[in-house]
Amino acid sequence: SLKMASDSPESLMTLCTDYCLRNLEGTLCYLLDNETLRLHPDIFLPSEICDKLVNEYVELVKTDSIFEPHESFFTLFSDPRSTRLARIHLREQIVQDQDLEAIRKQDLVELYLTNCEKLTAKSLQTLVSFSHTLISLSLFGCCNIFYEEENPGGCEDDCLVNPTRQVLVKDFTFEGFSRLRFLNLGRLIEGVNVETLLRPLASLAALDLSGIQLNDVGFLTQWKDSLVSLVLYNMDLSEEHIQVIAQLRKLRHLDISRDHLSSYYKFKLTRRVLNLFVENLVNLTSLDISGHTMLENCTIPSMEEKMGQTSIEPAKSSIAPFRGLKRPLQFLGLFETSLCRLTHIPAYKVSGDKNEEQVLNAIEAYTEHRPEITSRAINLLFDIARIERCSQLLRALQLVITALKCHKDDKNIQVTGSAALFYLTNSEYRMEQSVKLRRQVIQVVLNGMESYQEVTVQRNCCLTLCNFSIPEELEFQYRRVNELLLNILNQSRQDESIQRIAVHLCNALVCQVDNDHKEAVGKMGFVMTMLKLIQKKLADKTCDQVMEFSWSALWNITDETPDNCEMFLNYSGMKLFLECLKEFPEKQELHRNMLGLLGNVAEVKELRPQLMTSQFISVFSNLLESKADGIEVSYNACGVLSHIMFDGPDAWGICEPHREEVVKRMWAAIQSWDINSRRNINYRSFEPILRLLPQGISPVSQHWATWALYNLVSVYPDKYCPLLIKEGGIPLLKDMIKMASARQETKEMARKVIEHCSNFKEENMDTSR
């Protein structure tokens, strides 16, 4: 059965396994000749540990894009004297012939090979080496395992003319597999004679022949005393099939379901057939008839059907033939049949499309081997999550996560699953989800974005990420999520809505994170990507959310990060700034974002000379009078100029405009601002403002810095008083009050800041004993 994404903490065993697999060289192994992994000679591991190592390895290769597979991994388990394997589950392209060959000396009890398309007839020969111990075997979807490469003529020169061709192996049988009880041959390729293959097996208990068309199944009666489970999914049945099935009296589980979309089926299920099953298969506890068309009415009259409390008692069954059951079935598969909508169904668990419970049962039952059905069931869940409220949220989420992990390359499941996740993780369900579960969602969403460049999947994944607290909840995958978003934004043909969501996410990811994160993202090409987006929008003469978010993202990523500020200048950021100002003179949000960013650039002493041109200084000076976005644009323009002034008259390398004239305009601007303005800005540190206090070369810069502090501690005392105290602002203000060069009004304001902070401190003193 498929592993369910559990919500309890990981076991110590799982954590250790995961750590060892990610660090094989530093834990269990050493590298021979710098390429082959070898187990340390003093290591002896029991099957409980080895099985887990192999099964988790397969899971990691499949679901974690960062995990690197090792070519020689399976050779670590080649010697049963140091490692024991008993039960292993191998999937898809991960496993090749030489991997099974490497472990052929192991006494395997259970071997599940699912969709291992790289395995050829060489692996059939390897299976023989497990024949004396194997109890369970699955070859589900291993479509090439009965093919071997044949070289026509066998002559070496001839190979060049006639390349090898695939030939079906017809002489293999399960001769010698004396202990084999459970066998899954689902999706076995045509041409293999199933009867001959299976005849040597003495006492089969479970057989799965999904997706195989057999017109004669008479041979199944040789196991009528041992067969307890039979799966014939997607086999087109006939009266002969039904007669054979009715003789298998030991059956507890019978699955004759089908995918009603896959092809035209002649067989229709009748009341008589169901009666035959109920009368003959007296041990039946599980029956699946999903996807079948019912030929004649199996249901009781609708008046009677609606009466009374819903019941699972066979006597009250709405499906007439099931009134003959001795007890309710444990499971009844009715997905995509008309029967699932009836009132009284005699089963504890029903798969169907009537309600959430039935839909979840369908996803659970069909995920591993029937993605075609699962994607339709997830689609139904998506509608439930979108329109109603999910009552089994955790189960729903875990099932969708499992399906997305299991079918990473199935487009239908990725589309429907990612859409369902969007609704299952939105804010109304937030309280019910653990950190672990939300991390699992993020992992599968990122897997989907990685595997699929398809618009719908990308959009669904981006929208789902918007349901998380950013950056906090994404920080454990910080690098990867940024790389994926930048990858989306760098695609030449772009979907407008995805572009908007991706830029919004990028912006949120670089807001309120540490500088080393910002530097890392800058090195990934973040600055360049945003500038390219801005350039495209400029060319189209559009100022939309993408344009505004891109400038906002640049503002965030350059905050106290000189490397990114320098990149902005190197990639002609200033040219774009001027062009945007000219093209969009009325766009206030845009001006605020652009000037916020230039404020960050101006804080970097080495970069300020690049802002020292007549053109730039004139633009900044004119923006001092801007009433855009309250005081924000004027405030940010003044901040840029305050840092430039701080370098003193000697650094003023231009004739026009004059330094004094600009200073005058700065004073006038600051005096025009309302000190109680609510702000559209977020300081993580006051360091760039505080450095303007202890100096006499530019009193106006000192005044701007003091005004900024006064405004922030008055309007947002809870946030900014502690920050100012913590960063040593109070002594700096006190020293500034003593300076002869500081303006009287600046000193007055500084006193008010100190007073505010001391009042705040007294009010918030801890008086509890």
CSV table of N, CA, C and O in Angstrom, one decimal, residues 462-565:
chain,number,residue,atom,x,y,z
A,462,CYS,N,2.1,28.5,-8.3
A,462,CYS,CA,2.4,29.8,-7.8
A,462,CYS,C,1.3,30.3,-6.9
A,462,CYS,O,1.5,30.9,-5.8
A,463,LEU,N,0.0,30.1,-7.3
A,463,LEU,CA,-1.1,30.5,-6.5
A,463,LEU,C,-1.1,29.8,-5.1
A,463,LEU,O,-1.4,30.4,-4.1
A,464,THR,N,-0.8,28.5,-5.1
A,464,THR,CA,-0.8,27.8,-3.9
A,464,THR,C,0.3,28.4,-2.9
A,464,THR,O,0.1,28.5,-1.7
A,465,LEU,N,1.5,28.7,-3.5
A,465,LEU,CA,2.5,29.3,-2.7
A,465,LEU,C,2.1,30.6,-2.0
A,465,LEU,O,2.5,30.9,-0.9
A,466,CYS,N,1.2,31.3,-2.7
A,466,CYS,CA,0.6,32.6,-2.1
A,466,CYS,C,-0.2,32.3,-0.8
A,466,CYS,O,-0.4,33.2,0.0
A,467,ASN,N,-0.6,31.1,-0.6
A,467,ASN,CA,-1.3,30.8,0.7
A,467,ASN,C,-0.4,30.6,1.9
A,467,ASN,O,-0.9,30.4,3.0
A,468,PHE,N,0.9,30.7,1.7
A,468,PHE,CA,1.9,30.5,2.8
A,468,PHE,C,2.4,31.9,3.3
A,468,PHE,O,2.4,32.8,2.5
A,469,SER,N,2.9,31.9,4.5
A,469,SER,CA,3.5,33.1,5.0
A,469,SER,C,4.9,33.2,4.4
A,469,SER,O,5.7,32.3,4.6
A,470,ILE,N,5.1,34.3,3.7
A,470,ILE,CA,6.4,34.4,2.9
A,470,ILE,C,7.1,35.6,3.5
A,470,ILE,O,6.5,36.6,3.8
A,471,PRO,N,8.4,35.4,3.8
A,471,PRO,CA,9.3,34.3,3.5
A,471,PRO,C,9.3,33.2,4.5
A,471,PRO,O,9.8,32.1,4.2
A,472,GLU,N,8.7,33.4,5.7
A,472,GLU,CA,9.0,32.4,6.8
A,472,GLU,C,8.8,30.9,6.4
A,472,GLU,O,9.6,30.1,6.6
A,473,GLU,N,7.6,30.6,5.8
A,473,GLU,CA,7.3,29.2,5.6
A,473,GLU,C,8.1,28.6,4.4
A,473,GLU,O,8.1,27.4,4.2
A,474,LEU,N,8.6,29.5,3.6
A,474,LEU,CA,9.4,29.0,2.4
A,474,LEU,C,10.9,29.0,2.6
A,474,LEU,O,11.6,28.6,1.8
A,475,GLU,N,11.3,29.4,3.8
A,475,GLU,CA,12.7,29.6,4.0
A,475,GLU,C,13.5,28.3,3.9
A,475,GLU,O,14.7,28.3,3.5
A,476,PHE,N,12.9,27.2,4.3
A,476,PHE,CA,13.6,25.9,4.3
A,476,PHE,C,13.9,25.5,2.9
A,476,PHE,O,14.7,24.6,2.6
A,477,GLN,N,13.3,26.1,1.9
A,477,GLN,CA,13.5,25.8,0.4
A,477,GLN,C,13.9,27.1,-0.3
A,477,GLN,O,13.6,27.2,-1.5
A,478,TYR,N,14.5,28.0,0.4
A,478,TYR,CA,14.7,29.4,-0.1
A,478,TYR,C,15.3,29.4,-1.5
A,478,TYR,O,14.8,30.0,-2.4
A,479,ARG,N,16.5,28.8,-1.6
A,479,ARG,CA,17.2,28.8,-2.9
A,479,ARG,C,16.4,28.3,-4.0
A,479,ARG,O,16.3,28.9,-5.1
A,480,ARG,N,15.8,27.1,-3.7
A,480,ARG,CA,15.1,26.4,-4.8
A,480,ARG,C,13.9,27.2,-5.3
A,480,ARG,O,13.6,27.3,-6.5
A,481,VAL,N,13.1,27.8,-4.4
A,481,VAL,CA,11.9,28.5,-4.8
A,481,VAL,C,12.2,29.7,-5.6
A,481,VAL,O,11.6,30.1,-6.6
A,482,ASN,N,13.3,30.4,-5.2
A,482,ASN,CA,13.7,31.6,-5.9
A,482,ASN,C,14.2,31.2,-7.3
A,482,ASN,O,13.9,31.9,-8.3
A,483,GLU,N,15.0,30.1,-7.4
A,483,GLU,CA,15.5,29.7,-8.7
A,483,GLU,C,14.3,29.4,-9.7
A,483,GLU,O,14.3,29.7,-10.8
A,484,LEU,N,13.3,28.7,-9.1
A,484,LEU,CA,12.1,28.3,-9.9
A,484,LEU,C,11.3,29.5,-10.4
A,484,LEU,O,10.9,29.6,-11.6
A,485,LEU,N,11.2,30.5,-9.5
A,485,LEU,CA,10.4,31.7,-9.9
A,485,LEU,C,11.2,32.5,-10.9
A,485,LEU,O,10.6,33.0,-11.9
A,486,LEU,N,12.5,32.6,-10.7
A,486,LEU,CA,13.3,33.4,-11.7
A,486,LEU,C,13.3,32.7,-13.1
A,486,LEU,O,13.2,33.3,-14.1
A,487,ASN,N,13.3,31.4,-13.0
A,487,ASN,CA,13.2,30.6,-14.2
A,487,ASN,C,11.9,30.9,-15.0
A,487,ASN,O,11.9,31.0,-16.2
A,488,ILE,N,10.8,31.0,-14.2
A,488,ILE,CA,9.5,31.3,-14.9
A,488,ILE,C,9.5,32.7,-15.5
A,488,ILE,O,9.1,32.9,-16.6
A,489,LEU,N,10.1,33.6,-14.7
A,489,LEU,CA,10.2,35.0,-15.2
A,489,LEU,C,11.1,35.2,-16.4
A,489,LEU,O,11.0,36.2,-17.1
A,490,ASN,N,12.1,34.3,-16.5
A,490,ASN,CA,13.0,34.5,-17.6
A,490,ASN,C,12.6,33.8,-18.9
A,490,ASN,O,13.3,33.9,-19.9
A,491,GLN,N,11.4,33.1,-18.9
A,491,GLN,CA,11.0,32.5,-20.1
A,491,GLN,C,10.5,33.5,-21.1
A,491,GLN,O,9.9,34.6,-20.8
A,492,SER,N,10.9,33.3,-22.4
A,492,SER,CA,10.6,34.3,-23.4
A,492,SER,C,9.1,34.6,-23.6
A,492,SER,O,8.7,35.7,-23.7
A,493,ARG,N,8.4,33.5,-23.7
A,493,ARG,CA,6.9,33.7,-23.9
A,493,ARG,C,6.3,33.6,-22.5
A,493,ARG,O,6.4,32.5,-21.9
A,494,GLN,N,5.6,34.6,-22.1
A,494,GLN,CA,5.1,34.5,-20.7
A,494,GLN,C,3.6,34.7,-20.6
A,494,GLN,O,3.0,35.6,-21.4
A,495,ASP,N,3.0,34.0,-19.7
A,495,ASP,CA,1.6,34.2,-19.4
A,495,ASP,C,1.5,35.3,-18.4
A,495,ASP,O,2.1,35.3,-17.4
A,496,GLU,N,0.7,36.3,-18.8
A,496,GLU,CA,0.6,37.6,-18.0
A,496,GLU,C,0.2,37.3,-16.5
A,496,GLU,O,0.9,37.8,-15.6
A,497,SER,N,-0.7,36.4,-16.3
A,497,SER,CA,-1.2,36.2,-14.9
A,497,SER,C,-0.1,35.5,-14.1
A,497,SER,O,0.2,35.8,-12.9
A,498,ILE,N,0.6,34.5,-14.7
A,498,ILE,CA,1.7,33.8,-14.0
A,498,ILE,C,2.8,34.8,-13.7
A,498,ILE,O,3.4,34.9,-12.6
A,499,GLN,N,3.1,35.7,-14.6
A,499,GLN,CA,4.2,36.7,-14.4
A,499,GLN,C,3.9,37.6,-13.2
A,499,GLN,O,4.7,37.8,-12.4
A,500,ARG,N,2.6,38.0,-13.1
A,500,ARG,CA,2.2,38.8,-12.0
A,500,ARG,C,2.4,38.1,-10.7
A,500,ARG,O,2.9,38.7,-9.7
A,501,ILE,N,1.9,36.9,-10.6
A,501,ILE,CA,2.0,36.1,-9.3
A,501,ILE,C,3.5,35.9,-9.0
A,501,ILE,O,3.9,36.0,-7.8
A,502,ALA,N,4.2,35.5,-10.0
A,502,ALA,CA,5.7,35.2,-9.7
A,502,ALA,C,6.4,36.4,-9.3
A,502,ALA,O,7.3,36.3,-8.3
A,503,VAL,N,6.2,37.6,-9.9
A,503,VAL,CA,6.9,38.8,-9.4
A,503,VAL,C,6.4,39.1,-8.0
A,503,VAL,O,7.2,39.5,-7.1
A,504,HIS,N,5.1,39.0,-7.7
A,504,HIS,CA,4.6,39.2,-6.4
A,504,HIS,C,5.3,38.3,-5.3
A,504,HIS,O,5.8,38.8,-4.3
A,505,LEU,N,5.5,37.0,-5.7
A,505,LEU,CA,6.2,36.1,-4.8
A,505,LEU,C,7.6,36.4,-4.6
A,505,LEU,O,8.2,36.4,-3.5
A,506,CYS,N,8.3,36.8,-5.7
A,506,CYS,CA,9.7,37.2,-5.7
A,506,CYS,C,9.9,38.4,-4.7
A,506,CYS,O,10.8,38.4,-3.9
A,507,ASN,N,9.0,39.3,-4.8
A,507,ASN,CA,9.0,40.5,-4.0
A,507,ASN,C,8.9,40.1,-2.5
A,507,ASN,O,9.7,40.5,-1.6
A,508,ALA,N,7.9,39.3,-2.2
A,508,ALA,CA,7.6,38.8,-0.9
A,508,ALA,C,8.8,38.0,-0.3
A,508,ALA,O,9.1,38.1,0.9
A,509,LEU,N,9.5,37.3,-1.2
A,509,LEU,CA,10.6,36.4,-0.7
A,509,LEU,C,11.8,37.2,-0.3
A,509,LEU,O,12.6,36.8,0.5
A,510,VAL,N,12.0,38.4,-0.9
A,510,VAL,CA,13.2,39.2,-0.5
A,510,VAL,C,12.9,40.3,0.5
A,510,VAL,O,13.7,41.2,0.8
A,511,CYS,N,11.6,40.3,1.0
A,511,CYS,CA,11.2,41.3,2.0
A,511,CYS,C,11.5,40.7,3.4
A,511,CYS,O,11.1,39.5,3.6
A,512,GLN,N,12.1,41.4,4.3
A,512,GLN,CA,12.3,40.9,5.6
A,512,GLN,C,13.1,39.6,5.7
A,512,GLN,O,12.8,38.8,6.5
A,513,VAL,N,14.1,39.5,4.9
A,513,VAL,CA,15.0,38.3,5.1
A,513,VAL,C,16.5,38.8,5.3
A,513,VAL,O,16.8,39.9,5.1
A,514,ASP,N,17.3,37.9,5.8
A,514,ASP,CA,18.7,38.2,6.1
A,514,ASP,C,19.4,38.6,4.9
A,514,ASP,O,19.1,38.2,3.8
A,515,ASN,N,20.5,39.4,5.1
A,515,ASN,CA,21.3,39.9,3.9
A,515,ASN,C,21.9,38.8,3.1
A,515,ASN,O,22.1,38.9,1.9
A,516,ASP,N,22.4,37.7,3.8
A,516,ASP,CA,23.0,36.7,3.0
A,516,ASP,C,22.0,36.0,2.1
A,516,ASP,O,22.4,35.6,1.0
A,517,HIS,N,20.7,35.9,2.5
A,517,HIS,CA,19.7,35.4,1.6
A,517,HIS,C,19.6,36.4,0.3
A,517,HIS,O,19.6,35.9,-0.8
A,518,LYS,N,19.6,37.7,0.6
A,518,LYS,CA,19.5,38.7,-0.5
A,518,LYS,C,20.7,38.6,-1.4
A,518,LYS,O,20.5,38.7,-2.6
A,519,GLU,N,21.8,38.4,-0.8
A,519,GLU,CA,23.0,38.3,-1.7
A,519,GLU,C,23.0,37.1,-2.6
A,519,GLU,O,23.3,37.2,-3.8
A,520,ALA,N,22.6,36.0,-2.0
A,520,ALA,CA,22.5,34.7,-2.7
A,520,ALA,C,21.5,34.9,-3.9
A,520,ALA,O,21.8,34.5,-5.0
A,521,VAL,N,20.3,35.5,-3.6
A,521,VAL,CA,19.3,35.6,-4.7
A,521,VAL,C,19.8,36.6,-5.7
A,521,VAL,O,19.6,36.4,-6.9
A,522,GLY,N,20.6,37.6,-5.3
A,522,GLY,CA,21.1,38.6,-6.3
A,522,GLY,C,22.1,37.9,-7.2
A,522,GLY,O,22.0,38.1,-8.4
A,523,LYS,N,22.9,36.9,-6.7
A,523,LYS,CA,23.8,36.2,-7.5
A,523,LYS,C,23.1,35.2,-8.5
A,523,LYS,O,23.7,34.8,-9.5
A,524,MET,N,21.9,34.9,-8.2
A,524,MET,CA,21.1,34.0,-9.1
A,524,MET,C,20.6,34.8,-10.3
A,524,MET,O,20.0,34.2,-11.2
A,525,GLY,N,20.8,36.1,-10.3
A,525,GLY,CA,20.3,36.9,-11.4
A,525,GLY,C,19.0,37.6,-11.2
A,525,GLY,O,18.3,38.0,-12.1
A,526,PHE,N,18.6,37.8,-9.9
A,526,PHE,CA,17.4,38.4,-9.5
A,526,PHE,C,17.3,39.9,-10.1
A,526,PHE,O,16.3,40.2,-10.7
A,527,VAL,N,18.3,40.6,-9.8
A,527,VAL,CA,18.3,42.1,-10.2
A,527,VAL,C,18.1,42.2,-11.7
A,527,VAL,O,17.3,42.9,-12.2
A,528,MET,N,18.9,41.4,-12.4
A,528,MET,CA,18.9,41.4,-13.9
A,528,MET,C,17.5,41.0,-14.4
A,528,MET,O,16.9,41.7,-15.3
A,529,THR,N,16.9,40.0,-13.8
A,529,THR,CA,15.5,39.5,-14.2
A,529,THR,C,14.5,40.7,-14.0
A,529,THR,O,13.7,40.9,-14.9
A,530,MET,N,14.5,41.3,-12.9
A,530,MET,CA,13.6,42.4,-12.6
A,530,MET,C,13.8,43.6,-13.6
A,530,MET,O,12.8,44.1,-14.1
A,531,LEU,N,15.0,43.9,-13.9
A,531,LEU,CA,15.3,45.0,-14.8
A,531,LEU,C,14.8,44.6,-16.2
A,531,LEU,O,14.3,45.5,-17.0
A,532,LYS,N,14.9,43.4,-16.6
A,532,LYS,CA,14.4,42.9,-17.9
A,532,LYS,C,12.9,43.1,-18.0
A,532,LYS,O,12.4,43.5,-19.0
A,533,LEU,N,12.2,42.7,-16.9
A,533,LEU,CA,10.8,42.8,-16.9
A,533,LEU,C,10.4,44.3,-17.0
A,533,LEU,O,9.4,44.6,-17.8
A,534,ILE,N,11.1,45.2,-16.3
A,534,ILE,CA,10.8,46.6,-16.4
A,534,ILE,C,11.0,47.1,-17.8
A,534,ILE,O,10.2,47.9,-18.3
A,535,GLN,N,12.1,46.7,-18.4
A,535,GLN,CA,12.4,47.1,-19.7
A,535,GLN,C,11.3,46.7,-20.7
A,535,GLN,O,10.8,47.5,-21.6
A,536,LYS,N,10.8,45.4,-20.6
A,536,LYS,CA,9.7,45.0,-21.4
A,536,LYS,C,8.4,45.8,-21.3
A,536,LYS,O,7.8,46.2,-22.2
A,537,LYS,N,8.1,46.1,-20.0
A,537,LYS,CA,6.9,46.9,-19.7
A,537,LYS,C,7.1,48.3,-20.3
A,537,LYS,O,6.1,48.9,-20.8
A,538,LEU,N,8.3,48.9,-20.2
A,538,LEU,CA,8.5,50.2,-20.7
A,538,LEU,C,8.3,50.2,-22.2
A,538,LEU,O,7.7,51.2,-22.8
A,539,ALA,N,8.8,49.2,-22.9
A,539,ALA,CA,8.7,49.1,-24.3
A,539,ALA,C,7.2,49.1,-24.7
A,539,ALA,O,6.8,49.6,-25.7
A,540,ASP,N,6.4,48.4,-23.9
A,540,ASP,CA,5.0,48.3,-24.2
A,540,ASP,C,4.2,49.5,-23.7
A,540,ASP,O,3.0,49.6,-23.8
A,541,LYS,N,4.9,50.5,-23.0
A,541,LYS,CA,4.3,51.6,-22.4
A,541,LYS,C,3.2,51.3,-21.4
A,541,LYS,O,2.2,51.9,-21.3
A,542,THR,N,3.4,50.2,-20.7
A,542,THR,CA,2.4,49.8,-19.7
A,542,THR,C,3.0,49.9,-18.3
A,542,THR,O,4.1,49.3,-18.0
A,543,CYS,N,2.3,50.5,-17.4
A,543,CYS,CA,2.7,50.5,-16.0
A,543,CYS,C,1.6,49.7,-15.2
A,543,CYS,O,0.6,50.2,-14.8
A,544,ASP,N,1.8,48.4,-15.0
A,544,ASP,CA,0.9,47.6,-14.4
A,544,ASP,C,1.5,47.0,-13.1
A,544,ASP,O,2.5,47.5,-12.6
A,545,GLN,N,0.8,46.0,-12.5
A,545,GLN,CA,1.3,45.5,-11.2
A,545,GLN,C,2.7,44.9,-11.4
A,545,GLN,O,3.5,44.9,-10.5
A,546,VAL,N,3.0,44.3,-12.6
A,546,VAL,CA,4.3,43.7,-12.8
A,546,VAL,C,5.4,44.7,-12.7
A,546,VAL,O,6.4,44.5,-12.0
A,547,MET,N,5.1,45.9,-13.3
A,547,MET,CA,6.1,47.0,-13.3
A,547,MET,C,6.3,47.4,-11.8
A,547,MET,O,7.4,47.6,-11.3
A,548,GLU,N,5.2,47.6,-11.1
A,548,GLU,CA,5.3,48.1,-9.7
A,548,GLU,C,6.0,47.1,-8.8
A,548,GLU,O,6.8,47.5,-8.0
A,549,PHE,N,5.5,45.8,-8.9
A,549,PHE,CA,6.1,44.8,-8.1
A,549,PHE,C,7.6,44.6,-8.4
A,549,PHE,O,8.4,44.3,-7.5
A,550,SER,N,8.0,44.8,-9.7
A,550,SER,CA,9.4,44.6,-10.0
A,550,SER,C,10.3,45.7,-9.3
A,550,SER,O,11.4,45.4,-8.8
A,551,TRP,N,9.8,46.9,-9.4
A,551,TRP,CA,10.6,48.0,-8.7
A,551,TRP,C,10.6,47.8,-7.2
A,551,TRP,O,11.6,48.0,-6.5
A,552,SER,N,9.4,47.3,-6.6
A,552,SER,CA,9.3,47.0,-5.2
A,552,SER,C,10.3,45.9,-4.8
A,552,SER,O,11.0,46.0,-3.8
A,553,ALA,N,10.4,44.9,-5.7
A,553,ALA,CA,11.3,43.8,-5.4
A,553,ALA,C,12.7,44.3,-5.4
A,553,ALA,O,13.6,43.9,-4.6
A,554,LEU,N,13.1,45.2,-6.3
A,554,LEU,CA,14.4,45.7,-6.4
A,554,LEU,C,14.7,46.6,-5.1
A,554,LEU,O,15.8,46.5,-4.6
A,555,TRP,N,13.7,47.3,-4.7
A,555,TRP,CA,13.8,48.1,-3.5
A,555,TRP,C,14.1,47.1,-2.3
A,555,TRP,O,15.1,47.4,-1.5
A,556,ASN,N,13.4,46.0,-2.2
A,556,ASN,CA,13.6,45.1,-1.1
A,556,ASN,C,15.0,44.4,-1.2
A,556,ASN,O,15.7,44.2,-0.2
A,557,ILE,N,15.4,44.0,-2.4
A,557,ILE,CA,16.6,43.2,-2.5
A,557,ILE,C,17.9,44.0,-2.4
A,557,ILE,O,18.9,43.5,-2.1
A,558,THR,N,17.7,45.3,-2.5
A,558,THR,CA,18.9,46.2,-2.4
A,558,THR,C,19.1,46.7,-1.0
A,558,THR,O,20.1,47.3,-0.6
A,559,ASP,N,18.1,46.4,-0.1
A,559,ASP,CA,18.1,47.0,1.3
A,559,ASP,C,19.3,46.5,2.0
A,559,ASP,O,19.5,45.3,2.2
A,560,GLU,N,20.2,47.4,2.4
A,560,GLU,CA,21.4,47.0,3.1
A,560,GLU,C,22.2,45.9,2.4
A,560,GLU,O,22.9,45.1,3.1
A,561,THR,N,22.2,45.9,1.1
A,561,THR,CA,22.9,44.8,0.4
A,561,THR,C,23.7,45.5,-0.8
A,561,THR,O,23.2,45.6,-1.9
A,562,PRO,N,24.9,46.0,-0.5
A,562,PRO,CA,25.7,46.8,-1.5
A,562,PRO,C,25.9,46.1,-2.8
A,562,PRO,O,25.8,46.7,-3.8
A,563,ASP,N,26.1,44.7,-2.7
A,563,ASP,CA,26.4,44.0,-4.0
A,563,ASP,C,25.2,44.2,-5.0
A,563,ASP,O,25.4,44.3,-6.2
A,564,ASN,N,24.0,44.1,-4.4
A,564,ASN,CA,22.8,44.2,-5.3
A,564,ASN,C,22.6,45.6,-5.8
A,564,ASN,O,22.1,45.8,-6.9
A,565,CYS,N,23.0,46.6,-4.9
A,565,CYS,CA,22.9,48.0,-5.4
A,565,CYS,C,23.8,48.2,-6.5
A,565,CYS,O,23.5,48.9,-7.5
